[in-house]
Amino acid sequence: MLSLEQIVRDPEKFRTALVRRGEDPPIDRILELDSRRKQLIQDGDVDRARRNNVSKAIGAEKRKPTLEEIAEMRETGERIKTVEAELATVLTELNVTLLPIPNPPLADVPDGLDEESNVIIRTSEGTTETHGNAHWNVATELGILDLEAGASISGARFYVLKGKGAKLQRAIGAWMLDVHTEEHGYTEIDPPLLVRGETMTGSGNLPKFKENLYRDDESDLWLVPTAEVALNGLHQGKIIDPDTLPLKYVAQTPSFRKEQTSAGRDVRGIKRVHQFEKVEMFRYVKPETSDEMLEEMVGEASTLCERLGLTYRVIQLCAGDIGFQSAKTYDIEVWSPGCAEWLEVSSISTCTDFQTRRNNTRYRPEVGASTKLPHTLNGSGLALPRIWIAVIENGLQEDGSIVIPEVLVPYTGWDRIEAK
RNA sequence: GGAGGGGUGGCAGAGCGGUUGAAUGCGCUUGUCUUGAAAACAAGUAUGGCGGUAACGUCAUCGCAGGUUCGAAUCCUGUCCCCUCCGCCA
């Protein structure tokens, strides 16, 4: 959510920034609602002050109120109720207006409205050859992936990993978690996957992206589309001890997405599915450090690709392509020779104070100072089925077997998936 | 699922219709004392809105939402969460 105070102070700044994302924010309406809000607050306060005075006097004098006082205070009470009702309407409308407005991009985010304008920051060493043996063929033949079983159990875009395929995924996840916790200083979290609507609103997924979320109506709980949602809710409504910043969390969880808006895209194999595992990094940081923290996280995700021996590239998204809650985003893509394409395996963003304002997460820079909103950053480190695809397709040998990256061997217990 | 108990400031914990934003203790900050620290003593110490350059004033907030009342932390209703016991269950 955007800061109402900041919008009122410099409306044009917000308008221009949001126009870069291809948005046409209702700034004028917001300003109008805000001045109405201020007026109503003042009107109500005058009446309330009077009522407080009279009540205090009666209490101090230990007497019964006079009939005139009762009549007058009844009237005052009615007026207060009317003003409060109108204020509530105005506040609701302000909220409804502000919640669907995305985070304005930072100044150094490149212009552009779609992925055409994204910028390749760097490409690693390594092959970008193709061999045409996509995972949906190779892995199915090896008996480690069963797309038909997935479809039969749950429908399209669900899949089953079997045997060494399942173990491989488990190994990749465990290895990545270990690198993050042991080398990058993250604390591992195992959060709930079903969350309240408020938590979903705090992260920015509601109200705007309802159609991509699974929900249980009976209990009014939502399935997380990424661990980011849960990690973002970890401190909602709380004041964080400044000495603990930056707080670094990592979690491996399934992500549940309806993918209704990507109908027809990536339909083959397991590039885009309704349920997938992902290791997610998440940080709460002091605002002045968030730029440097973002770069650090890009480094952390990159090193994983590197150690897996994958060719990867880092892309900076343009203003029109960054996610709703993001102010600046880098994607990491790995080369997969079977699908013959770059697969997005990580998206790393700074959300500035957009999420912490929504869920009222604060910190007090020093004793006695007033509270501030920390910044949040999130990044995949990394997304599993796609890394699994890349490991399979890159490891494919002439004889049809798959060679596993060395770093994973302590986790799998074997270095190869034998050809059939 | 059944029966009870409870949600008050950073924490613990009073208050149960009126001068209560809220006793007291702990914690924290500052000062006195001390070579320094500790102890002791003193003062201060919630968040947010609105007005104001500011000093300051004012309003709101005792889980949340309604209601009763001239007046609600205190009474009523609903709701969420926590705890205890019983039942069921991985």
Short mmCIF file of C-alpha atoms (C1' of nucleotides) in Angstrom, two decimals:
data_model
loop_
_atom_site.label_atom_id
_atom_site.label_comp_id
_atom_site.label_asym_id
_atom_site.label_seq_id
_atom_site.Cartn_x
_atom_site.Cartn_y
_atom_site.Cartn_z
CA MET A 1 0.00 0.00 0.00
CA LEU A 2 1.11 3.51 -0.69
CA SER A 3 1.47 6.09 2.01
CA LEU A 4 -1.51 8.42 1.98
CA GLU A 5 0.58 11.06 3.69
CA GLN A 6 3.26 10.91 1.00
CA ILE A 7 0.73 10.98 -1.82
CA VAL A 8 -0.86 14.09 -0.40
CA ARG A 9 2.52 15.74 0.01
CA ASP A 10 3.65 15.05 -3.54
CA PRO A 11 0.87 13.64 -5.71
CA GLU A 12 2.65 14.24 -9.02
CA LYS A 13 5.64 12.17 -7.99
CA PHE A 14 3.37 9.16 -7.48
CA ARG A 15 1.44 9.75 -10.64
CA THR A 16 4.56 9.88 -12.80
CA ALA A 17 6.14 6.86 -11.16
CA LEU A 18 3.00 4.78 -11.59
CA VAL A 19 2.50 5.87 -15.17
CA ARG A 20 5.87 4.23 -15.84
CA ARG A 21 4.24 0.94 -14.88
CA GLY A 22 1.38 1.58 -17.26
CA GLU A 23 -0.99 2.51 -14.45
CA ASP A 24 -3.38 5.40 -14.27
CA PRO A 25 -3.72 5.87 -10.52
CA PRO A 26 -6.81 7.68 -9.18
CA ILE A 27 -4.71 10.32 -7.44
CA ASP A 28 -7.32 13.07 -7.70
CA ARG A 29 -9.96 10.91 -6.09
CA ILE A 30 -7.53 10.06 -3.29
CA LEU A 31 -6.80 13.74 -2.61
CA GLU A 32 -10.51 14.49 -2.58
CA LEU A 33 -11.24 11.66 -0.14
CA ASP A 34 -8.38 12.72 2.07
CA SER A 35 -9.57 16.29 2.48
CA ARG A 36 -13.06 15.00 3.23
CA ARG A 37 -11.48 12.68 5.79
CA LYS A 38 -9.66 15.52 7.51
CA GLN A 39 -12.78 17.65 7.66
CA LEU A 40 -14.83 14.85 9.20
CA ILE A 41 -12.17 14.14 11.80
CA GLN A 42 -12.19 17.76 12.86
CA ASP A 43 -15.97 17.94 13.00
CA GLY A 44 -16.15 14.83 15.13
CA ASP A 45 -13.35 15.95 17.44
CA VAL A 46 -15.11 19.21 18.29
CA ASP A 47 -18.22 17.35 19.44
CA ARG A 48 -16.30 14.69 21.24
CA ALA A 49 -14.21 17.26 23.09
CA ARG A 50 -17.39 18.89 24.32
CA ARG A 51 -18.90 15.64 25.46
CA ASN A 52 -15.69 14.73 27.28
CA ASN A 53 -15.67 18.08 29.05
CA VAL A 54 -19.23 17.79 30.28
CA SER A 55 -18.76 14.19 31.42
CA LYS A 56 -15.56 15.04 33.23
CA ALA A 57 -17.20 17.93 35.03
CA ILE A 58 -20.10 15.75 36.17
CA GLY A 59 -17.68 13.14 37.43
CA ALA A 60 -15.51 15.68 39.22
CA GLU A 61 -18.46 17.29 40.94
CA LYS A 62 -19.94 13.92 41.88
CA ARG A 63 -23.44 14.91 40.83
CA LYS A 64 -26.19 13.79 38.48
CA PRO A 65 -26.37 15.47 35.08
CA THR A 66 -29.09 18.07 34.59
CA LEU A 67 -31.93 17.48 32.16
CA GLU A 68 -30.54 20.14 29.85
CA GLU A 69 -27.16 18.45 29.84
CA ILE A 70 -28.70 15.09 29.04
CA ALA A 71 -30.69 16.54 26.17
CA GLU A 72 -27.74 18.40 24.76
CA MET A 73 -25.39 15.45 25.04
CA ARG A 74 -27.92 13.17 23.36
CA GLU A 75 -27.95 15.55 20.45
CA THR A 76 -24.16 15.74 20.42
CA GLY A 77 -24.02 11.96 20.48
CA GLU A 78 -26.28 11.77 17.46
CA ARG A 79 -24.10 14.21 15.56
CA ILE A 80 -21.00 12.21 16.42
CA LYS A 81 -22.66 9.06 15.13
CA THR A 82 -23.55 10.69 11.84
CA VAL A 83 -20.04 12.01 11.35
CA GLU A 84 -18.51 8.68 12.31
CA ALA A 85 -20.67 6.82 9.84
CA GLU A 86 -19.63 9.12 7.04
CA LEU A 87 -15.99 8.92 8.07
CA ALA A 88 -16.19 5.13 8.00
CA THR A 89 -17.52 5.29 4.44
CA VAL A 90 -14.72 7.61 3.39
CA LEU A 91 -12.06 5.43 5.03
CA THR A 92 -13.42 2.31 3.39
CA GLU A 93 -13.35 3.98 0.02
CA LEU A 94 -9.80 5.23 0.59
CA ASN A 95 -8.73 1.72 1.47
CA VAL A 96 -10.48 0.18 -1.50
CA THR A 97 -8.85 2.80 -3.70
CA LEU A 98 -5.34 2.44 -2.30
CA LEU A 99 -5.09 -1.34 -1.96
CA PRO A 100 -5.06 -2.19 -5.68
CA ILE A 101 -2.40 0.41 -6.51
CA PRO A 102 1.00 -1.22 -7.09
CA ASN A 103 4.34 -0.17 -5.67
CA PRO A 104 5.95 2.64 -7.70
CA PRO A 105 9.19 1.53 -9.39
CA LEU A 106 12.49 2.89 -8.07
CA ALA A 107 14.21 5.55 -10.17
CA ASP A 108 16.88 3.17 -11.52
CA VAL A 109 14.34 0.70 -12.92
CA PRO A 110 14.47 0.83 -16.73
CA ASP A 111 11.53 2.28 -18.67
CA GLY A 112 9.28 0.01 -20.66
CA LEU A 113 5.87 -1.58 -20.42
CA ASP A 114 6.57 -5.25 -21.13
CA GLU A 115 9.30 -7.87 -21.13
CA GLU A 116 10.67 -6.53 -24.41
CA SER A 117 12.26 -3.74 -22.39
CA ASN A 118 13.88 -5.95 -19.78
CA VAL A 119 17.65 -5.67 -19.59
CA ILE A 120 20.09 -8.57 -19.49
CA ILE A 121 22.54 -7.59 -16.75
CA ARG A 122 24.94 -10.46 -17.22
CA THR A 123 25.15 -13.97 -18.63
CA SER A 124 27.31 -16.63 -17.03
CA GLU A 125 29.88 -18.77 -18.80
CA GLY A 126 28.53 -22.00 -20.18
CA THR A 127 26.75 -23.73 -22.98
CA THR A 128 23.53 -22.61 -24.59
CA GLU A 129 23.35 -25.52 -26.96
CA THR A 130 20.19 -27.49 -27.51
CA HIS A 131 19.65 -31.23 -27.82
CA GLY A 132 15.92 -31.38 -28.20
CA ASN A 133 15.37 -34.02 -25.53
CA ALA A 134 12.88 -32.23 -23.33
CA HIS A 135 12.27 -33.44 -19.80
CA TRP A 136 8.71 -34.48 -20.55
CA ASN A 137 10.16 -37.13 -22.84
CA VAL A 138 13.43 -37.98 -21.12
CA ALA A 139 12.16 -38.04 -17.53
CA THR A 140 9.02 -39.93 -18.47
CA GLU A 141 11.08 -42.60 -20.22
CA LEU A 142 13.35 -42.90 -17.21
CA GLY A 143 10.30 -43.49 -15.03
CA ILE A 144 11.04 -40.57 -12.71
CA LEU A 145 8.21 -38.30 -13.90
CA ASP A 146 4.58 -39.30 -14.41
CA LEU A 147 2.47 -36.58 -15.98
CA GLU A 148 -0.45 -38.89 -16.69
CA ALA A 149 -0.70 -39.95 -13.08
CA GLY A 150 -0.68 -36.29 -12.04
CA ALA A 151 -3.50 -35.56 -14.46
CA SER A 152 -5.48 -38.54 -13.31
CA ILE A 153 -5.15 -37.69 -9.64
CA SER A 154 -5.68 -33.94 -9.86
CA GLY A 155 -6.01 -32.77 -13.44
CA ALA A 156 -3.95 -30.76 -15.88
CA ARG A 157 -0.79 -29.08 -14.61
CA PHE A 158 -0.24 -31.58 -11.80
CA TYR A 159 2.56 -34.12 -11.86
CA VAL A 160 4.08 -36.99 -9.98
CA LEU A 161 7.79 -37.46 -9.31
CA LYS A 162 8.91 -41.01 -8.68
CA GLY A 163 11.94 -42.84 -7.40
CA LYS A 164 15.16 -40.99 -8.12
CA GLY A 165 13.13 -38.11 -9.56
CA ALA A 166 11.46 -37.52 -6.21
CA LYS A 167 14.72 -37.96 -4.33
CA LEU A 168 16.47 -35.56 -6.68
CA GLN A 169 13.95 -32.85 -5.92
CA ARG A 170 14.29 -33.47 -2.20
CA ALA A 171 18.07 -33.35 -2.51
CA ILE A 172 18.04 -30.04 -4.40
CA GLY A 173 15.77 -28.46 -1.80
CA ALA A 174 17.78 -29.73 1.14
CA TRP A 175 21.05 -28.59 -0.40
CA MET A 176 19.74 -25.09 -1.14
CA LEU A 177 18.35 -24.72 2.39
CA ASP A 178 21.71 -25.78 3.80
CA VAL A 179 23.60 -23.26 1.69
CA HIS A 180 21.28 -20.46 2.79
CA THR A 181 21.30 -21.36 6.45
CA GLU A 182 24.95 -22.34 6.78
CA GLU A 183 26.62 -19.89 4.41
CA HIS A 184 24.22 -17.00 3.89
CA GLY A 185 23.02 -16.60 7.46
CA TYR A 186 19.32 -17.34 6.97
CA THR A 187 17.04 -18.81 9.61
CA GLU A 188 14.99 -21.72 8.33
CA ILE A 189 11.24 -21.41 8.75
CA ASP A 190 8.51 -23.99 8.26
CA PRO A 191 5.36 -21.84 8.04
CA PRO A 192 1.66 -22.60 7.62
CA LEU A 193 0.56 -22.99 4.01
CA LEU A 194 -3.02 -21.94 4.71
CA VAL A 195 -3.28 -18.29 5.70
CA ARG A 196 -5.90 -15.73 6.61
CA GLY A 197 -7.17 -13.19 4.16
CA GLU A 198 -5.44 -10.42 6.12
CA THR A 199 -2.09 -12.12 5.67
CA MET A 200 -2.75 -12.43 1.95
CA THR A 201 -3.66 -8.72 1.84
CA GLY A 202 -0.52 -7.81 3.74
CA SER A 203 1.71 -9.37 1.12
CA GLY A 204 -0.19 -7.74 -1.74
CA ASN A 205 -1.81 -10.87 -3.17
CA LEU A 206 -5.25 -9.69 -2.14
CA PRO A 207 -7.45 -8.06 -3.17
CA LYS A 208 -6.06 -7.81 -6.67
CA PHE A 209 -4.92 -11.35 -7.45
CA LYS A 210 -7.77 -13.33 -5.99
CA GLU A 211 -8.27 -15.28 -9.22
CA ASN A 212 -4.82 -16.87 -8.93
CA LEU A 213 -5.39 -18.21 -5.41
CA TYR A 214 -6.91 -21.39 -4.03
CA ARG A 215 -9.17 -20.92 -1.06
CA ASP A 216 -11.15 -22.95 1.44
CA ASP A 217 -14.47 -21.17 1.78
CA GLU A 218 -15.56 -22.94 4.92
CA SER A 219 -12.65 -21.84 7.05
CA ASP A 220 -11.86 -18.73 5.00
CA LEU A 221 -8.24 -19.74 4.56
CA TRP A 222 -6.10 -19.29 1.46
CA LEU A 223 -3.36 -21.53 0.11
CA VAL A 224 -0.08 -19.65 -0.25
CA PRO A 225 1.08 -19.00 -3.82
CA THR A 226 4.60 -18.59 -2.40
CA ALA A 227 6.24 -18.80 1.02
CA GLU A 228 6.73 -15.04 0.72
CA VAL A 229 3.16 -14.59 1.93
CA ALA A 230 3.75 -16.47 5.16
CA LEU A 231 7.19 -14.99 5.79
CA ASN A 232 5.79 -11.54 5.23
CA GLY A 233 3.15 -12.23 7.86
CA LEU A 234 5.68 -13.39 10.44
CA HIS A 235 5.86 -9.99 12.17
CA GLN A 236 2.55 -8.42 11.24
CA GLY A 237 1.43 -5.85 13.78
CA LYS A 238 4.74 -6.14 15.61
CA ILE A 239 7.65 -3.86 16.39
CA ILE A 240 10.92 -5.52 15.47
CA ASP A 241 14.00 -5.09 17.65
CA PRO A 242 16.39 -3.02 15.48
CA ASP A 243 19.41 -5.03 16.61
CA THR A 244 17.98 -8.09 14.89
CA LEU A 245 17.86 -6.39 11.48
CA PRO A 246 18.43 -7.55 8.85
CA LEU A 247 16.18 -10.51 9.61
CA LYS A 248 16.85 -13.23 7.05
CA TYR A 249 14.43 -16.11 6.64
CA VAL A 250 14.36 -19.02 4.27
CA ALA A 251 11.61 -21.57 3.78
CA GLN A 252 10.91 -24.41 1.43
CA THR A 253 7.20 -24.82 0.82
CA PRO A 254 4.82 -25.81 -1.91
CA SER A 255 3.35 -22.91 -3.89
CA PHE A 256 -0.23 -23.15 -5.08
CA ARG A 257 -1.30 -21.17 -8.11
CA LYS A 258 -4.38 -21.39 -10.28
CA GLU A 259 -2.51 -19.99 -13.31
CA GLN A 260 -5.79 -19.04 -14.91
CA THR A 261 -4.23 -16.09 -16.64
CA SER A 262 -1.55 -18.25 -18.26
CA ALA A 263 -3.94 -20.64 -19.99
CA GLY A 264 -2.19 -22.14 -22.99
CA ARG A 265 1.31 -21.08 -21.88
CA ASP A 266 3.96 -23.63 -20.96
CA VAL A 267 1.51 -26.50 -21.17
CA ARG A 268 4.04 -29.25 -21.73
CA GLY A 269 6.00 -30.83 -18.92
CA ILE A 270 6.35 -29.24 -15.53
CA LYS A 271 7.46 -25.71 -16.34
CA ARG A 272 4.20 -24.22 -15.11
CA VAL A 273 2.11 -26.23 -12.66
CA HIS A 274 -0.52 -25.63 -9.98
CA GLN A 275 1.62 -26.92 -7.14
CA PHE A 276 5.39 -26.70 -6.93
CA GLU A 277 8.13 -26.60 -4.35
CA LYS A 278 10.15 -23.45 -3.91
CA VAL A 279 12.89 -22.32 -1.57
CA GLU A 280 12.18 -18.72 -0.72
CA MET A 281 14.53 -16.16 0.80
CA PHE A 282 13.01 -13.26 2.66
CA ARG A 283 14.53 -10.29 4.47
CA TYR A 284 13.36 -7.49 6.72
CA VAL A 285 15.93 -4.70 6.47
CA LYS A 286 16.57 -1.08 7.39
CA PRO A 287 15.46 1.11 4.48
CA GLU A 288 18.90 2.60 3.90
CA THR A 289 20.34 -0.87 3.28
CA SER A 290 17.71 -2.32 0.97
CA ASP A 291 19.54 -1.58 -2.31
CA GLU A 292 22.66 -3.35 -1.22
CA MET A 293 20.62 -6.20 0.28
CA LEU A 294 18.88 -6.76 -3.04
CA GLU A 295 22.20 -7.15 -4.84
CA GLU A 296 23.37 -9.53 -2.13
CA MET A 297 20.34 -11.74 -2.66
CA VAL A 298 20.91 -11.80 -6.40
CA GLY A 299 24.40 -13.05 -5.59
CA GLU A 300 23.02 -15.74 -3.29
CA ALA A 301 20.64 -17.06 -5.92
CA SER A 302 23.31 -16.88 -8.62
CA THR A 303 25.80 -18.90 -6.65
CA LEU A 304 23.34 -21.77 -6.50
CA CYS A 305 23.02 -21.84 -10.28
CA GLU A 306 26.77 -21.66 -10.58
CA ARG A 307 27.43 -24.53 -8.19
CA LEU A 308 24.87 -26.65 -10.01
CA GLY A 309 26.90 -26.02 -13.16
CA LEU A 310 24.02 -24.32 -14.95
CA THR A 311 24.30 -21.54 -17.47
CA TYR A 312 22.30 -18.61 -16.18
CA ARG A 313 21.62 -14.98 -16.78
CA VAL A 314 20.45 -12.12 -14.61
CA ILE A 315 17.75 -9.87 -16.00
CA GLN A 316 16.51 -6.59 -14.67
CA LEU A 317 12.81 -6.16 -15.22
CA CYS A 318 11.53 -2.90 -16.65
CA ALA A 319 8.97 -0.72 -14.88
CA GLY A 320 6.02 -2.33 -16.62
CA ASP A 321 7.09 -5.91 -15.92
CA ILE A 322 7.81 -5.90 -12.18
CA GLY A 323 5.33 -7.52 -9.83
CA PHE A 324 2.58 -5.68 -8.01
CA GLN A 325 4.37 -5.31 -4.67
CA SER A 326 7.84 -4.83 -6.11
CA ALA A 327 9.75 -1.59 -6.60
CA LYS A 328 12.64 -3.28 -8.38
CA THR A 329 13.11 -6.84 -9.58
CA TYR A 330 15.82 -9.07 -10.98
CA ASP A 331 14.99 -12.42 -12.55
CA ILE A 332 17.44 -15.27 -12.88
CA GLU A 333 17.01 -17.68 -15.77
CA VAL A 334 18.84 -20.92 -16.41
CA TRP A 335 19.44 -22.50 -19.78
CA SER A 336 17.68 -25.74 -20.44
CA PRO A 337 18.87 -27.52 -23.58
CA GLY A 338 15.90 -29.86 -23.89
CA CYS A 339 13.11 -27.29 -23.83
CA ALA A 340 15.62 -25.05 -25.59
CA GLU A 341 14.80 -22.02 -23.54
CA TRP A 342 15.78 -19.90 -20.58
CA LEU A 343 13.73 -20.93 -17.56
CA GLU A 344 12.95 -18.38 -14.89
CA VAL A 345 14.10 -19.95 -11.64
CA SER A 346 14.21 -16.90 -9.43
CA SER A 347 12.62 -13.53 -9.07
CA ILE A 348 14.25 -11.25 -6.55
CA SER A 349 12.57 -8.04 -5.49
CA THR A 350 12.68 -5.21 -3.07
CA CYS A 351 9.20 -4.29 -1.93
CA THR A 352 10.42 -1.21 -0.04
CA ASP A 353 7.87 -0.38 2.68
CA PHE A 354 4.90 -1.45 0.56
CA GLN A 355 4.25 -4.68 2.45
CA THR A 356 5.25 -3.52 5.92
CA ARG A 357 2.82 -0.63 5.66
CA ARG A 358 0.06 -3.04 4.68
CA ASN A 359 0.60 -5.33 7.60
CA ASN A 360 1.86 -2.80 10.10
CA THR A 361 5.30 -4.26 10.70
CA ARG A 362 7.61 -1.68 12.21
CA TYR A 363 10.91 -1.23 13.97
CA ARG A 364 12.19 1.43 16.32
CA PRO A 365 15.59 2.63 15.09
CA GLU A 366 16.63 3.57 18.60
CA VAL A 367 15.18 3.84 22.05
CA GLY A 368 12.86 6.82 22.26
CA ALA A 369 12.71 7.36 18.50
CA SER A 370 9.44 6.87 16.69
CA THR A 371 8.79 3.69 14.75
CA LYS A 372 9.71 3.25 11.10
CA LEU A 373 8.67 0.81 8.42
CA PRO A 374 11.40 -1.68 7.51
CA HIS A 375 11.79 -2.75 3.91
CA THR A 376 11.08 -6.29 2.80
CA LEU A 377 12.86 -8.19 0.09
CA ASN A 378 12.06 -11.58 -1.29
CA GLY A 379 13.65 -13.89 -3.77
CA SER A 380 13.39 -17.47 -4.89
CA GLY A 381 16.44 -19.42 -4.05
CA LEU A 382 15.36 -21.30 -6.14
CA ALA A 383 12.15 -22.59 -7.73
CA LEU A 384 12.21 -26.34 -7.77
CA PRO A 385 10.58 -28.00 -10.74
CA ARG A 386 12.43 -25.71 -13.10
CA ILE A 387 15.79 -26.35 -11.47
CA TRP A 388 14.90 -30.05 -11.57
CA ILE A 389 14.21 -29.69 -15.31
CA ALA A 390 17.52 -27.92 -15.86
CA VAL A 391 19.45 -30.53 -13.88
CA ILE A 392 17.83 -33.35 -15.88
CA GLU A 393 18.16 -31.73 -19.29
CA ASN A 394 21.72 -30.48 -18.67
CA GLY A 395 22.82 -33.76 -17.15
CA LEU A 396 21.59 -35.91 -20.02
CA GLN A 397 24.36 -38.09 -21.42
CA GLU A 398 24.80 -39.72 -24.83
CA ASP A 399 23.79 -43.08 -23.35
CA GLY A 400 20.54 -41.69 -21.98
CA SER A 401 21.59 -41.55 -18.34
CA ILE A 402 21.56 -38.38 -16.25
CA VAL A 403 24.63 -37.16 -14.40
CA ILE A 404 23.83 -35.30 -11.19
CA PRO A 405 25.76 -32.15 -10.18
CA GLU A 406 28.48 -32.99 -7.69
CA VAL A 407 27.11 -30.72 -4.94
CA LEU A 408 23.95 -32.82 -4.81
CA VAL A 409 25.58 -36.20 -4.47
CA PRO A 410 25.89 -36.03 -0.65
CA TYR A 411 22.14 -35.43 -0.62
CA THR A 412 21.06 -38.03 -3.20
CA GLY A 413 23.53 -40.73 -2.30
CA TRP A 414 24.14 -41.44 -6.01
CA ASP A 415 25.66 -39.45 -8.89
CA ARG A 416 23.64 -40.69 -11.80
CA ILE A 417 20.20 -41.77 -12.91
CA GLU A 418 20.72 -44.83 -15.03
CA ALA A 419 19.33 -45.11 -18.54
CA LYS A 420 16.54 -47.66 -19.01
"C1'" G B 1 -16.93 -31.59 19.04
"C1'" G B 2 -18.40 -30.66 24.76
"C1'" A B 3 -17.41 -27.78 29.51
"C1'" G B 4 -14.94 -23.89 31.87
"C1'" G B 5 -11.22 -19.63 32.25
"C1'" G B 6 -8.88 -15.51 29.97
"C1'" G B 7 -7.27 -11.41 26.33
"C1'" U B 8 -5.22 -4.14 29.64
"C1'" G B 9 1.15 -0.27 27.96
"C1'" G B 10 8.11 -3.31 25.90
"C1'" C B 11 6.95 -7.32 29.85
"C1'" A B 12 4.26 -8.79 34.40
"C1'" G B 13 -0.17 -7.24 36.56
"C1'" A B 14 -4.27 -3.89 39.09
"C1'" G B 15 -8.73 -1.56 37.82
"C1'" C B 16 -14.87 -3.82 36.73
"C1'" G B 17 -19.80 2.80 35.15
"C1'" G B 18 -17.66 9.11 36.13
"C1'" U B 19 -11.57 13.95 37.82
"C1'" U B 20 -8.37 6.47 34.18
"C1'" G B 21 -4.19 6.82 28.78
"C1'" A B 22 -4.93 3.79 32.78
"C1'" A B 23 -2.14 1.93 39.92
"C1'" U B 24 2.16 -0.98 41.08
"C1'" G B 25 6.51 -3.79 39.77
"C1'" C B 26 10.20 -5.01 36.04
"C1'" G B 27 12.68 -3.17 31.83
"C1'" C B 28 14.51 1.18 29.27
"C1'" U B 29 16.40 6.64 29.10
"C1'" U B 30 18.47 10.77 31.68
"C1'" G B 31 20.35 12.96 36.13
"C1'" U B 32 22.59 12.79 41.32
"C1'" C B 33 26.29 9.96 43.87
"C1'" U B 34 31.07 7.09 42.21
"C1'" U B 35 37.95 6.94 39.67
"C1'" G B 36 34.52 3.64 36.75
"C1'" A B 37 30.64 0.13 37.29
"C1'" A B 38 26.91 -1.77 40.51
"C1'" A B 39 23.52 -0.32 44.25
"C1'" A B 40 20.53 3.67 45.97
"C1'" C B 41 17.73 8.04 44.94
"C1'" A B 42 15.08 11.47 41.43
"C1'" A B 43 12.74 12.50 36.85
"C1'" G B 44 11.11 10.64 32.32
"C1'" U B 45 9.35 6.48 29.27
"C1'" A B 46 2.65 3.78 24.40
"C1'" U B 47 0.73 4.27 19.35
"C1'" G B 48 -1.80 6.90 15.83
"C1'" G B 49 -5.12 10.91 13.60
"C1'" C B 50 -6.27 16.23 13.22
"C1'" G B 51 -4.74 21.58 13.89
"C1'" G B 52 -0.08 24.40 14.49
"C1'" U B 53 6.58 26.75 11.77
"C1'" A B 54 6.90 25.32 16.80
"C1'" A B 55 5.76 25.20 21.89
"C1'" C B 56 1.46 23.03 22.37
"C1'" G B 57 -3.71 21.78 21.90
"C1'" U B 58 -7.29 18.16 20.72
"C1'" C B 59 -9.29 13.37 19.46
"C1'" A B 60 -8.97 8.04 19.20
"C1'" U B 61 -7.06 3.38 20.97
"C1'" C B 62 -7.58 -1.53 27.33
"C1'" G B 63 -8.13 -8.39 21.14
"C1'" C B 64 -11.87 -6.89 17.13
"C1'" A B 65 -16.97 -5.28 15.72
"C1'" G B 66 -21.62 -3.62 17.30
"C1'" G B 67 -25.08 -2.08 21.41
"C1'" U B 68 -26.84 0.25 26.24
"C1'" U B 69 -25.74 5.15 28.74
"C1'" C B 70 -25.40 12.15 29.59
"C1'" G B 71 -20.70 9.24 30.26
"C1'" A B 72 -17.75 2.49 28.93
"C1'" A B 73 -11.22 -0.60 29.99
"C1'" U B 74 -15.53 -1.39 33.25
"C1'" C B 75 -22.47 -3.49 31.50
"C1'" C B 76 -24.79 -6.37 27.01
"C1'" U B 77 -24.35 -9.07 22.12
"C1'" G B 78 -21.45 -11.12 18.33
"C1'" U B 79 -16.64 -12.51 16.71
"C1'" C B 80 -11.35 -13.82 16.71
"C1'" C B 81 -7.37 -15.62 19.50
"C1'" C B 82 -5.08 -18.03 23.89
"C1'" C B 83 -5.25 -21.48 28.21
"C1'" U B 84 -7.33 -25.85 31.17
"C1'" C B 85 -10.25 -30.39 31.33
"C1'" C B 86 -13.11 -34.22 28.50
"C1'" G B 87 -13.92 -36.62 23.72
"C1'" C B 88 -11.91 -37.75 18.80
"C1'" C B 89 -7.61 -38.15 15.73
"C1'" A B 90 -2.26 -38.04 12.48
#
